[in-house]
């Protein structure tokens, strides 16, 4: 957020909870830097085409730095041995494969060289400074932030602190009405382990690597940078086998029972970590505008502070960058006014909320299937067929990729007559098709996860996932973004 603001002619002061920035020793920072407030930092990430486009267009130096650090581009249509003829928009169906630490390192490099940004490491925000709203703008206006070191004033405060940043409590202390919060539990738990491909093997198999799963568990492989990749298993939080998956031997046995895990673990990769678990996943939407108008003015949320999404679809960084770019482009428009707050809210509802709702629906379907170990008939069968058909049909894959990379909403992409006809034809040719049948059946799963490994593990802690992607892809912060030109200081 701060970097985008500076690139659009503002000055910004960024307050960082961590006492230091990531460096270029990627493995050391990724595996050895303890960051309890950012549990998602060591989980798999993938930057979708929407995020890649913002970085490439708005922060090209950051994008180039990531590639220089080892990030890799992968076009969705490269799934096929021969890519189909190109169509307009295909250039945006590219995923950037990298660990989160590469994005953080590249952003840090750019911030150090940016004259319009001051970064205060180890100085988290402790409170907000407020005044009564001006005439015609009733309520409370935020005018700055406080830290243990003092007060800092600005024309606009951007909340990039995420769902646990404390802004709701601080607004209540200032006398504001509570934000409007919508929350949906997912009931999913994730387990991942990191590996490195053997020396000289720069890439793993073209396929299979995507998410696969049965009625009660799933597996995915996340290729990253510098021959590093992650294998992830996910189950329902009520699954009695869950704690066994923290045992590396049990984890690998279970992962090898799915096509992606089997293909990648057969390459002789070196394990780089233990099994890392995360649960308490939810989807959360928070708005600072209710039926009476703005809850507060002079403060706008971005990233997880607006929408915190479970990482199943990998939307977080894209939605965060969209919001940050929007604020950077509009921060000169009377940022302390009610009109600015309402416009930002309306934009978020139009642009971000549909993808939040899509995530909620997708997670509900997975959670119900995993909880009931069902979902093999009816609508679920037709929906699953679209995804399985895409693995064989380039035109259906293109539609799937446009949704995945946030280029087109599912209700439009999947309603295309050609796509619907291709999926229907694919299903008609497979009358015995049963969805969600990849991997072991329940009896096999119980055998794979049984034994001393389960008994030896302590009770699994509830490690919450803050989000796949932070509001500013460093650590949760609350930067002050003044709306004046680059010569204006963020301080009072």
GROMACS .gro file of C-alpha atoms in nm:
model
  492
    1UNK     CA    1   0.000   0.000   0.000
    2UNK     CA    2   0.268   0.251   0.100
    3UNK     CA    3   0.475   0.178  -0.210
    4UNK     CA    4   0.177   0.214  -0.443
    5UNK     CA    5   0.081   0.541  -0.272
    6UNK     CA    6   0.430   0.681  -0.323
    7UNK     CA    7   0.430   0.578  -0.688
    8UNK     CA    8   0.108   0.779  -0.730
    9UNK     CA    9   0.262   1.095  -0.590
   10UNK     CA   10   0.180   1.074  -0.218
   11UNK     CA   11   0.405   1.046   0.083
   12UNK     CA   12   0.345   0.761   0.324
   13UNK     CA   13   0.455   0.651   0.667
   14UNK     CA   14   0.430   0.278   0.730
   15UNK     CA   15   0.421   0.128   1.079
   16UNK     CA   16   0.554  -0.228   1.097
   17UNK     CA   17   0.511  -0.460   1.393
   18UNK     CA   18   0.817  -0.670   1.306
   19UNK     CA   19   1.148  -0.523   1.415
   20UNK     CA   20   1.322  -0.602   1.091
   21UNK     CA   21   1.259  -0.648   0.721
   22UNK     CA   22   1.310  -0.964   0.517
   23UNK     CA   23   1.643  -0.987   0.339
   24UNK     CA   24   1.775  -1.178   0.041
   25UNK     CA   25   1.869  -1.490   0.242
   26UNK     CA   26   1.542  -1.644   0.134
   27UNK     CA   27   1.570  -1.990   0.290
   28UNK     CA   28   1.698  -1.851   0.619
   29UNK     CA   29   1.412  -1.605   0.650
   30UNK     CA   30   1.147  -1.840   0.518
   31UNK     CA   31   1.228  -2.137   0.738
   32UNK     CA   32   1.400  -1.970   1.034
   33UNK     CA   33   1.226  -1.638   1.096
   34UNK     CA   34   0.970  -1.684   1.372
   35UNK     CA   35   0.669  -1.464   1.299
   36UNK     CA   36   0.381  -1.561   1.528
   37UNK     CA   37   0.159  -1.276   1.405
   38UNK     CA   38   0.189  -1.393   1.044
   39UNK     CA   39   0.124  -1.769   1.052
   40UNK     CA   40   0.040  -1.771   0.682
   41UNK     CA   41   0.396  -1.662   0.594
   42UNK     CA   42   0.523  -2.021   0.584
   43UNK     CA   43   0.221  -2.163   0.403
   44UNK     CA   44   0.208  -2.209   0.024
   45UNK     CA   45   0.125  -1.908  -0.190
   46UNK     CA   46   0.056  -1.858  -0.558
   47UNK     CA   47   0.008  -1.517  -0.716
   48UNK     CA   48  -0.283  -1.529  -0.956
   49UNK     CA   49  -0.296  -1.341  -1.283
   50UNK     CA   50  -0.484  -1.053  -1.121
   51UNK     CA   51  -0.204  -0.996  -0.868
   52UNK     CA   52   0.063  -1.044  -1.132
   53UNK     CA   53  -0.100  -0.778  -1.350
   54UNK     CA   54  -0.094  -0.519  -1.069
   55UNK     CA   55   0.271  -0.591  -0.994
   56UNK     CA   56   0.372  -0.592  -1.359
   57UNK     CA   57   0.184  -0.270  -1.443
   58UNK     CA   58   0.219  -0.067  -1.120
   59UNK     CA   59   0.540  -0.203  -0.964
   60UNK     CA   60   0.748  -0.343  -1.251
   61UNK     CA   61   1.069  -0.321  -1.049
   62UNK     CA   62   0.916  -0.541  -0.778
   63UNK     CA   63   0.801  -0.790  -1.038
   64UNK     CA   64   1.144  -0.799  -1.202
   65UNK     CA   65   1.310  -0.842  -0.862
   66UNK     CA   66   1.086  -1.141  -0.786
   67UNK     CA   67   1.182  -1.305  -1.114
   68UNK     CA   68   1.545  -1.234  -1.036
   69UNK     CA   69   1.506  -1.402  -0.698
   70UNK     CA   70   1.375  -1.716  -0.864
   71UNK     CA   71   0.999  -1.675  -0.907
   72UNK     CA   72   0.862  -1.859  -1.209
   73UNK     CA   73   0.577  -1.782  -1.447
   74UNK     CA   74   0.339  -2.057  -1.550
   75UNK     CA   75   0.062  -2.013  -1.802
   76UNK     CA   76  -0.256  -2.206  -1.723
   77UNK     CA   77  -0.278  -2.341  -2.077
   78UNK     CA   78   0.071  -2.492  -2.041
   79UNK     CA   79  -0.114  -2.778  -1.871
   80UNK     CA   80  -0.147  -2.919  -2.224
   81UNK     CA   81   0.138  -3.060  -2.429
   82UNK     CA   82   0.048  -2.810  -2.701
   83UNK     CA   83  -0.102  -2.477  -2.604
   84UNK     CA   84  -0.421  -2.395  -2.800
   85UNK     CA   85  -0.432  -2.091  -3.032
   86UNK     CA   86  -0.420  -1.771  -2.832
   87UNK     CA   87  -0.721  -1.554  -2.764
   88UNK     CA   88  -0.739  -1.199  -2.625
   89UNK     CA   89  -0.693  -1.211  -2.251
   90UNK     CA   90  -0.481  -1.526  -2.248
   91UNK     CA   91  -0.179  -1.314  -2.157
   92UNK     CA   92  -0.333  -1.259  -1.812
   93UNK     CA   93  -0.382  -1.628  -1.731
   94UNK     CA   94  -0.034  -1.654  -1.585
   95UNK     CA   95   0.047  -1.757  -1.230
   96UNK     CA   96   0.359  -1.640  -1.052
   97UNK     CA   97   0.499  -1.931  -0.854
   98UNK     CA   98   0.698  -1.820  -0.551
   99UNK     CA   99   0.711  -1.840  -0.175
  100UNK     CA  100   0.571  -1.539   0.003
  101UNK     CA  101   0.920  -1.439   0.121
  102UNK     CA  102   1.016  -1.346  -0.237
  103UNK     CA  103   0.736  -1.092  -0.259
  104UNK     CA  104   0.828  -0.951   0.080
  105UNK     CA  105   1.196  -0.927  -0.010
  106UNK     CA  106   1.123  -0.757  -0.343
  107UNK     CA  107   0.889  -0.507  -0.179
  108UNK     CA  108   1.148  -0.429   0.087
  109UNK     CA  109   1.411  -0.357  -0.177
  110UNK     CA  110   1.175  -0.116  -0.352
  111UNK     CA  111   1.069   0.055  -0.027
  112UNK     CA  112   1.430   0.124   0.068
  113UNK     CA  113   1.480   0.314  -0.254
  114UNK     CA  114   1.148   0.502  -0.240
  115UNK     CA  115   1.193   0.860  -0.121
  116UNK     CA  116   0.821   0.904  -0.055
  117UNK     CA  117   0.799   0.630   0.209
  118UNK     CA  118   0.919   0.613   0.570
  119UNK     CA  119   0.905   0.265   0.724
  120UNK     CA  120   0.906   0.237   1.104
  121UNK     CA  121   1.006  -0.118   1.194
  122UNK     CA  122   0.922  -0.241   1.540
  123UNK     CA  123   0.676   0.044   1.592
  124UNK     CA  124   0.323  -0.100   1.578
  125UNK     CA  125   0.020   0.125   1.591
  126UNK     CA  126  -0.123   0.152   1.941
  127UNK     CA  127  -0.422   0.379   1.876
  128UNK     CA  128  -0.600   0.624   1.651
  129UNK     CA  129  -0.625   1.000   1.684
  130UNK     CA  130  -0.975   1.131   1.613
  131UNK     CA  131  -1.179   1.450   1.600
  132UNK     CA  132  -1.551   1.517   1.554
  133UNK     CA  133  -1.644   1.518   1.189
  134UNK     CA  134  -1.673   1.861   1.021
  135UNK     CA  135  -2.005   2.024   0.938
  136UNK     CA  136  -2.197   1.815   0.691
  137UNK     CA  137  -1.980   1.514   0.778
  138UNK     CA  138  -2.122   1.391   1.111
  139UNK     CA  139  -1.959   1.126   1.323
  140UNK     CA  140  -1.591   1.072   1.398
  141UNK     CA  141  -1.295   1.139   1.170
  142UNK     CA  142  -0.960   0.963   1.208
  143UNK     CA  143  -0.671   1.205   1.168
  144UNK     CA  144  -0.369   0.988   1.246
  145UNK     CA  145  -0.221   0.712   1.457
  146UNK     CA  146  -0.034   0.679   1.784
  147UNK     CA  147   0.255   0.453   1.874
  148UNK     CA  148   0.473   0.425   2.182
  149UNK     CA  149   0.702   0.680   2.018
  150UNK     CA  150   0.440   0.947   1.964
  151UNK     CA  151   0.157   1.075   1.744
  152UNK     CA  152   0.157   1.088   1.365
  153UNK     CA  153  -0.097   1.287   1.166
  154UNK     CA  154  -0.201   1.228   0.805
  155UNK     CA  155  -0.474   1.307   0.558
  156UNK     CA  156  -0.579   0.942   0.537
  157UNK     CA  157  -0.515   0.636   0.751
  158UNK     CA  158  -0.516   0.305   0.565
  159UNK     CA  159  -0.594   0.000   0.777
  160UNK     CA  160  -0.386  -0.283   0.641
  161UNK     CA  161  -0.367  -0.464   0.973
  162UNK     CA  162  -0.601  -0.749   0.887
  163UNK     CA  163  -0.871  -0.909   1.096
  164UNK     CA  164  -0.654  -0.910   1.410
  165UNK     CA  165  -0.515  -0.559   1.374
  166UNK     CA  166  -0.729  -0.415   1.652
  167UNK     CA  167  -0.901  -0.140   1.453
  168UNK     CA  168  -1.251  -0.253   1.554
  169UNK     CA  169  -1.160  -0.219   1.921
  170UNK     CA  170  -1.001   0.120   1.865
  171UNK     CA  171  -1.303   0.249   1.676
  172UNK     CA  172  -1.527   0.135   1.961
  173UNK     CA  173  -1.304   0.319   2.208
  174UNK     CA  174  -1.343   0.632   1.994
  175UNK     CA  175  -1.722   0.602   2.012
  176UNK     CA  176  -1.787   0.475   1.660
  177UNK     CA  177  -2.060   0.233   1.563
  178UNK     CA  178  -1.930  -0.121   1.507
  179UNK     CA  179  -1.830  -0.227   1.155
  180UNK     CA  180  -2.066  -0.455   0.963
  181UNK     CA  181  -1.910  -0.802   0.973
  182UNK     CA  182  -2.008  -1.113   0.778
  183UNK     CA  183  -1.829  -1.432   0.875
  184UNK     CA  184  -1.842  -1.792   0.751
  185UNK     CA  185  -1.649  -2.079   0.907
  186UNK     CA  186  -1.498  -2.328   0.663
  187UNK     CA  187  -1.433  -2.632   0.881
  188UNK     CA  188  -1.109  -2.705   0.696
  189UNK     CA  189  -0.760  -2.781   0.827
  190UNK     CA  190  -0.444  -2.767   0.614
  191UNK     CA  191  -0.115  -2.953   0.650
  192UNK     CA  192   0.185  -2.872   0.433
  193UNK     CA  193   0.546  -2.976   0.403
  194UNK     CA  194   0.820  -2.811   0.198
  195UNK     CA  195   1.065  -2.990  -0.031
  196UNK     CA  196   1.341  -2.910  -0.281
  197UNK     CA  197   1.384  -3.089  -0.612
  198UNK     CA  198   1.720  -3.264  -0.670
  199UNK     CA  199   2.011  -3.060  -0.804
  200UNK     CA  200   1.981  -3.013  -1.179
  201UNK     CA  201   1.603  -3.067  -1.182
  202UNK     CA  202   1.467  -2.718  -1.234
  203UNK     CA  203   1.106  -2.821  -1.282
  204UNK     CA  204   0.872  -3.092  -1.167
  205UNK     CA  205   0.619  -3.267  -1.389
  206UNK     CA  206   0.382  -3.058  -1.597
  207UNK     CA  207   0.106  -3.262  -1.438
  208UNK     CA  208  -0.043  -3.379  -1.216
  209UNK     CA  209   0.001  -3.100  -0.964
  210UNK     CA  210  -0.341  -2.945  -0.923
  211UNK     CA  211  -0.581  -2.997  -0.636
  212UNK     CA  212  -0.736  -3.341  -0.626
  213UNK     CA  213  -0.949  -3.502  -0.364
  214UNK     CA  214  -1.211  -3.746  -0.258
  215UNK     CA  215  -1.518  -3.713  -0.041
  216UNK     CA  216  -1.318  -3.644   0.277
  217UNK     CA  217  -0.963  -3.523   0.194
  218UNK     CA  218  -0.766  -3.344  -0.072
  219UNK     CA  219  -0.410  -3.291  -0.190
  220UNK     CA  220  -0.236  -3.014  -0.383
  221UNK     CA  221   0.120  -2.939  -0.490
  222UNK     CA  222   0.245  -2.579  -0.499
  223UNK     CA  223   0.553  -2.535  -0.719
  224UNK     CA  224   0.745  -2.232  -0.598
  225UNK     CA  225   1.091  -2.081  -0.658
  226UNK     CA  226   1.444  -2.219  -0.668
  227UNK     CA  227   1.334  -2.585  -0.703
  228UNK     CA  228   1.123  -2.555  -0.386
  229UNK     CA  229   0.767  -2.686  -0.370
  230UNK     CA  230   0.506  -2.762  -0.107
  231UNK     CA  231   0.271  -3.057  -0.073
  232UNK     CA  232  -0.054  -2.981   0.108
  233UNK     CA  233  -0.320  -3.210   0.250
  234UNK     CA  234  -0.654  -3.080   0.374
  235UNK     CA  235  -0.931  -3.245   0.572
  236UNK     CA  236  -1.231  -3.143   0.780
  237UNK     CA  237  -1.155  -3.016   1.128
  238UNK     CA  238  -1.375  -3.291   1.273
  239UNK     CA  239  -1.184  -3.569   1.097
  240UNK     CA  240  -1.044  -3.808   1.359
  241UNK     CA  241  -0.731  -3.869   1.149
  242UNK     CA  242  -0.632  -3.504   1.146
  243UNK     CA  243  -0.367  -3.506   1.418
  244UNK     CA  244  -0.190  -3.805   1.259
  245UNK     CA  245  -0.103  -3.592   0.955
  246UNK     CA  246   0.145  -3.391   1.162
  247UNK     CA  247   0.374  -3.696   1.165
  248UNK     CA  248   0.604  -3.660   0.860
  249UNK     CA  249   0.593  -4.033   0.783
  250UNK     CA  250   0.214  -4.044   0.800
  251UNK     CA  251   0.190  -3.722   0.598
  252UNK     CA  252   0.402  -3.863   0.318
  253UNK     CA  253   0.215  -4.193   0.308
  254UNK     CA  254  -0.113  -4.005   0.280
  255UNK     CA  255   0.019  -3.757   0.022
  256UNK     CA  256   0.149  -4.038  -0.200
  257UNK     CA  257  -0.205  -4.179  -0.215
  258UNK     CA  258  -0.309  -3.881  -0.433
  259UNK     CA  259  -0.184  -3.832  -0.792
  260UNK     CA  260  -0.013  -3.493  -0.735
  261UNK     CA  261   0.162  -3.600  -0.416
  262UNK     CA  262   0.271  -3.931  -0.566
  263UNK     CA  263   0.417  -3.770  -0.880
  264UNK     CA  264   0.616  -3.503  -0.700
  265UNK     CA  265   0.737  -3.707  -0.404
  266UNK     CA  266   0.861  -3.975  -0.644
  267UNK     CA  267   1.124  -3.730  -0.774
  268UNK     CA  268   1.356  -3.778  -0.477
  269UNK     CA  269   1.298  -3.431  -0.333
  270UNK     CA  270   1.468  -3.329  -0.009
  271UNK     CA  271   1.234  -3.238   0.281
  272UNK     CA  272   1.301  -2.883   0.405
  273UNK     CA  273   1.053  -2.855   0.692
  274UNK     CA  274   0.834  -3.040   0.932
  275UNK     CA  275   0.461  -3.067   0.869
  276UNK     CA  276   0.302  -2.728   0.926
  277UNK     CA  277  -0.063  -2.720   1.026
  278UNK     CA  278  -0.316  -2.441   1.020
  279UNK     CA  279  -0.684  -2.435   1.110
  280UNK     CA  280  -0.947  -2.191   1.242
  281UNK     CA  281  -1.003  -2.088   0.881
  282UNK     CA  282  -1.287  -1.859   0.792
  283UNK     CA  283  -1.412  -1.613   0.535
  284UNK     CA  284  -1.476  -1.267   0.679
  285UNK     CA  285  -1.612  -0.950   0.521
  286UNK     CA  286  -1.593  -0.623   0.716
  287UNK     CA  287  -1.742  -0.290   0.612
  288UNK     CA  288  -1.701   0.057   0.765
  289UNK     CA  289  -2.028   0.174   0.610
  290UNK     CA  290  -2.371   0.068   0.737
  291UNK     CA  291  -2.731   0.169   0.660
  292UNK     CA  292  -2.670   0.504   0.836
  293UNK     CA  293  -2.360   0.587   0.634
  294UNK     CA  294  -1.987   0.575   0.723
  295UNK     CA  295  -1.900   0.428   1.060
  296UNK     CA  296  -1.593   0.654   1.052
  297UNK     CA  297  -1.420   0.885   0.806
  298UNK     CA  298  -1.051   0.942   0.738
  299UNK     CA  299  -0.980   0.569   0.755
  300UNK     CA  300  -1.022   0.306   0.485
  301UNK     CA  301  -0.948  -0.068   0.497
  302UNK     CA  302  -0.759  -0.273   0.241
  303UNK     CA  303  -0.672  -0.642   0.214
  304UNK     CA  304  -0.770  -0.861   0.506
  305UNK     CA  305  -0.921  -0.561   0.681
  306UNK     CA  306  -1.199  -0.572   0.418
  307UNK     CA  307  -1.205  -0.933   0.313
  308UNK     CA  308  -1.020  -1.220   0.473
  309UNK     CA  309  -1.060  -1.532   0.261
  310UNK     CA  310  -0.968  -1.892   0.319
  311UNK     CA  311  -0.676  -1.978   0.087
  312UNK     CA  312  -0.859  -2.249  -0.109
  313UNK     CA  313  -0.887  -2.031  -0.421
  314UNK     CA  314  -0.576  -1.821  -0.360
  315UNK     CA  315  -0.754  -1.487  -0.401
  316UNK     CA  316  -0.606  -1.291  -0.112
  317UNK     CA  317  -0.308  -1.113  -0.264
  318UNK     CA  318  -0.505  -1.019  -0.575
  319UNK     CA  319  -0.791  -0.865  -0.377
  320UNK     CA  320  -0.543  -0.687  -0.149
  321UNK     CA  321  -0.350  -0.537  -0.439
  322UNK     CA  322  -0.670  -0.427  -0.610
  323UNK     CA  323  -0.776  -0.239  -0.297
  324UNK     CA  324  -0.431  -0.088  -0.241
  325UNK     CA  325  -0.412   0.031  -0.601
  326UNK     CA  326  -0.759   0.184  -0.577
  327UNK     CA  327  -0.670   0.380  -0.264
  328UNK     CA  328  -0.341   0.499  -0.415
  329UNK     CA  329  -0.524   0.624  -0.723
  330UNK     CA  330  -0.799   0.806  -0.532
  331UNK     CA  331  -0.631   0.935  -0.213
  332UNK     CA  332  -0.629   1.292  -0.348
  333UNK     CA  333  -1.011   1.310  -0.351
  334UNK     CA  334  -1.088   1.472  -0.015
  335UNK     CA  335  -0.988   1.157   0.178
  336UNK     CA  336  -1.135   1.268   0.511
  337UNK     CA  337  -1.485   1.311   0.374
  338UNK     CA  338  -1.790   1.089   0.403
  339UNK     CA  339  -1.806   1.081   0.024
  340UNK     CA  340  -1.460   0.923   0.006
  341UNK     CA  341  -1.554   0.657   0.264
  342UNK     CA  342  -1.877   0.571   0.084
  343UNK     CA  343  -1.709   0.559  -0.257
  344UNK     CA  344  -1.441   0.322  -0.127
  345UNK     CA  345  -1.707   0.102   0.031
  346UNK     CA  346  -1.920   0.098  -0.286
  347UNK     CA  347  -1.615   0.009  -0.495
  348UNK     CA  348  -1.530  -0.277  -0.258
  349UNK     CA  349  -1.885  -0.413  -0.272
  350UNK     CA  350  -1.883  -0.405  -0.653
  351UNK     CA  351  -1.531  -0.531  -0.705
  352UNK     CA  352  -1.429  -0.747  -0.409
  353UNK     CA  353  -1.752  -0.875  -0.256
  354UNK     CA  354  -1.850  -1.101  -0.552
  355UNK     CA  355  -1.521  -1.289  -0.516
  356UNK     CA  356  -1.568  -1.315  -0.141
  357UNK     CA  357  -1.914  -1.464  -0.203
  358UNK     CA  358  -1.768  -1.706  -0.457
  359UNK     CA  359  -1.514  -1.821  -0.199
  360UNK     CA  360  -1.789  -1.874   0.060
  361UNK     CA  361  -1.992  -2.092  -0.177
  362UNK     CA  362  -1.689  -2.296  -0.283
  363UNK     CA  363  -1.575  -2.355   0.073
  364UNK     CA  364  -1.924  -2.448   0.189
  365UNK     CA  365  -1.939  -2.717  -0.077
  366UNK     CA  366  -1.598  -2.858   0.018
  367UNK     CA  367  -1.670  -2.841   0.390
  368UNK     CA  368  -2.004  -3.017   0.354
  369UNK     CA  369  -1.852  -3.287   0.136
  370UNK     CA  370  -1.566  -3.347   0.376
  371UNK     CA  371  -1.792  -3.343   0.681
  372UNK     CA  372  -2.047  -3.585   0.534
  373UNK     CA  373  -1.809  -3.780   0.308
  374UNK     CA  374  -2.067  -3.744   0.036
  375UNK     CA  375  -2.130  -3.529  -0.269
  376UNK     CA  376  -2.105  -3.772  -0.560
  377UNK     CA  377  -2.435  -3.708  -0.736
  378UNK     CA  378  -2.664  -3.437  -0.869
  379UNK     CA  379  -2.541  -3.081  -0.890
  380UNK     CA  380  -2.208  -3.171  -0.731
  381UNK     CA  381  -2.146  -3.417  -1.012
  382UNK     CA  382  -2.211  -3.153  -1.279
  383UNK     CA  383  -1.997  -2.892  -1.105
  384UNK     CA  384  -1.709  -3.134  -1.059
  385UNK     CA  385  -1.736  -3.237  -1.423
  386UNK     CA  386  -1.654  -2.883  -1.534
  387UNK     CA  387  -1.322  -2.894  -1.351
  388UNK     CA  388  -1.233  -3.245  -1.461
  389UNK     CA  389  -1.333  -3.172  -1.819
  390UNK     CA  390  -1.103  -2.868  -1.815
  391UNK     CA  391  -0.804  -3.096  -1.761
  392UNK     CA  392  -0.871  -3.246  -2.104
  393UNK     CA  393  -1.042  -2.966  -2.298
  394UNK     CA  394  -0.843  -2.643  -2.360
  395UNK     CA  395  -1.153  -2.430  -2.416
  396UNK     CA  396  -1.306  -2.535  -2.085
  397UNK     CA  397  -0.967  -2.487  -1.919
  398UNK     CA  398  -0.956  -2.132  -2.054
  399UNK     CA  399  -1.295  -2.057  -1.895
  400UNK     CA  400  -1.184  -2.216  -1.569
  401UNK     CA  401  -0.860  -2.016  -1.577
  402UNK     CA  402  -1.043  -1.689  -1.637
  403UNK     CA  403  -1.241  -1.749  -1.321
  404UNK     CA  404  -0.940  -1.869  -1.127
  405UNK     CA  405  -0.736  -1.561  -1.215
  406UNK     CA  406  -1.027  -1.325  -1.137
  407UNK     CA  407  -1.057  -1.214  -1.500
  408UNK     CA  408  -1.424  -1.312  -1.535
  409UNK     CA  409  -1.693  -1.406  -1.281
  410UNK     CA  410  -1.803  -1.770  -1.280
  411UNK     CA  411  -2.166  -1.690  -1.361
  412UNK     CA  412  -2.050  -1.545  -1.693
  413UNK     CA  413  -1.755  -1.768  -1.782
  414UNK     CA  414  -1.933  -2.095  -1.707
  415UNK     CA  415  -2.256  -1.984  -1.877
  416UNK     CA  416  -2.085  -1.958  -2.214
  417UNK     CA  417  -2.284  -2.185  -2.451
  418UNK     CA  418  -1.971  -2.344  -2.596
  419UNK     CA  419  -1.833  -2.424  -2.251
  420UNK     CA  420  -2.164  -2.572  -2.137
  421UNK     CA  421  -2.190  -2.783  -2.452
  422UNK     CA  422  -1.837  -2.917  -2.415
  423UNK     CA  423  -1.892  -3.014  -2.051
  424UNK     CA  424  -2.227  -3.178  -2.133
  425UNK     CA  425  -2.067  -3.376  -2.414
  426UNK     CA  426  -1.780  -3.480  -2.185
  427UNK     CA  427  -2.028  -3.604  -1.925
  428UNK     CA  428  -2.240  -3.787  -2.182
  429UNK     CA  429  -1.933  -3.979  -2.293
  430UNK     CA  430  -1.872  -4.088  -1.932
  431UNK     CA  431  -2.202  -4.221  -1.793
  432UNK     CA  432  -2.021  -4.381  -1.499
  433UNK     CA  433  -1.833  -4.065  -1.403
  434UNK     CA  434  -1.811  -4.021  -1.025
  435UNK     CA  435  -1.661  -3.694  -0.894
  436UNK     CA  436  -1.419  -3.660  -0.609
  437UNK     CA  437  -1.286  -4.015  -0.644
  438UNK     CA  438  -0.915  -3.935  -0.674
  439UNK     CA  439  -0.704  -4.076  -0.397
  440UNK     CA  440  -0.776  -4.339  -0.133
  441UNK     CA  441  -1.114  -4.455  -0.010
  442UNK     CA  442  -1.195  -4.419   0.357
  443UNK     CA  443  -1.071  -4.763   0.456
  444UNK     CA  444  -0.738  -4.703   0.284
  445UNK     CA  445  -0.713  -4.358   0.442
  446UNK     CA  446  -0.767  -4.499   0.790
  447UNK     CA  447  -0.490  -4.750   0.727
  448UNK     CA  448  -0.254  -4.483   0.591
  449UNK     CA  449  -0.302  -4.259   0.893
  450UNK     CA  450  -0.306  -4.532   1.158
  451UNK     CA  451  -0.019  -4.651   1.375
  452UNK     CA  452   0.237  -4.509   1.613
  453UNK     CA  453   0.256  -4.180   1.428
  454UNK     CA  454  -0.088  -4.075   1.543
  455UNK     CA  455  -0.041  -4.180   1.902
  456UNK     CA  456   0.295  -4.005   1.928
  457UNK     CA  457   0.163  -3.664   1.830
  458UNK     CA  458   0.054  -3.411   2.095
  459UNK     CA  459  -0.287  -3.247   2.056
  460UNK     CA  460  -0.282  -3.014   1.760
  461UNK     CA  461  -0.285  -2.644   1.847
  462UNK     CA  462  -0.541  -2.424   1.683
  463UNK     CA  463  -0.315  -2.213   1.461
  464UNK     CA  464  -0.529  -1.949   1.292
  465UNK     CA  465  -0.472  -1.849   0.933
  466UNK     CA  466  -0.476  -1.474   0.893
  467UNK     CA  467  -0.504  -1.491   0.516
  468UNK     CA  468  -0.328  -1.612   0.208
  469UNK     CA  469  -0.232  -1.272   0.131
  470UNK     CA  470  -0.190  -0.976   0.358
  471UNK     CA  471  -0.329  -0.633   0.306
  472UNK     CA  472   0.016  -0.504   0.223
  473UNK     CA  473   0.220  -0.810   0.128
  474UNK     CA  474   0.465  -0.747   0.409
  475UNK     CA  475   0.335  -0.799   0.764
  476UNK     CA  476   0.011  -0.642   0.894
  477UNK     CA  477   0.062  -0.265   0.922
  478UNK     CA  478  -0.137   0.056   0.945
  479UNK     CA  479   0.033   0.306   0.713
  480UNK     CA  480  -0.056   0.673   0.706
  481UNK     CA  481  -0.112   0.789   0.350
  482UNK     CA  482  -0.140   1.165   0.308
  483UNK     CA  483  -0.328   1.285   0.003
  484UNK     CA  484  -0.088   1.567  -0.085
  485UNK     CA  485   0.203   1.552  -0.325
  486UNK     CA  486   0.540   1.395  -0.263
  487UNK     CA  487   0.679   1.700  -0.087
  488UNK     CA  488   0.419   1.675   0.191
  489UNK     CA  489   0.521   1.499   0.509
  490UNK     CA  490   0.298   1.241   0.676
  491UNK     CA  491   0.375   1.391   1.015
  492UNK     CA  492   0.182   1.667   1.183
   0.00000   0.00000   0.00000
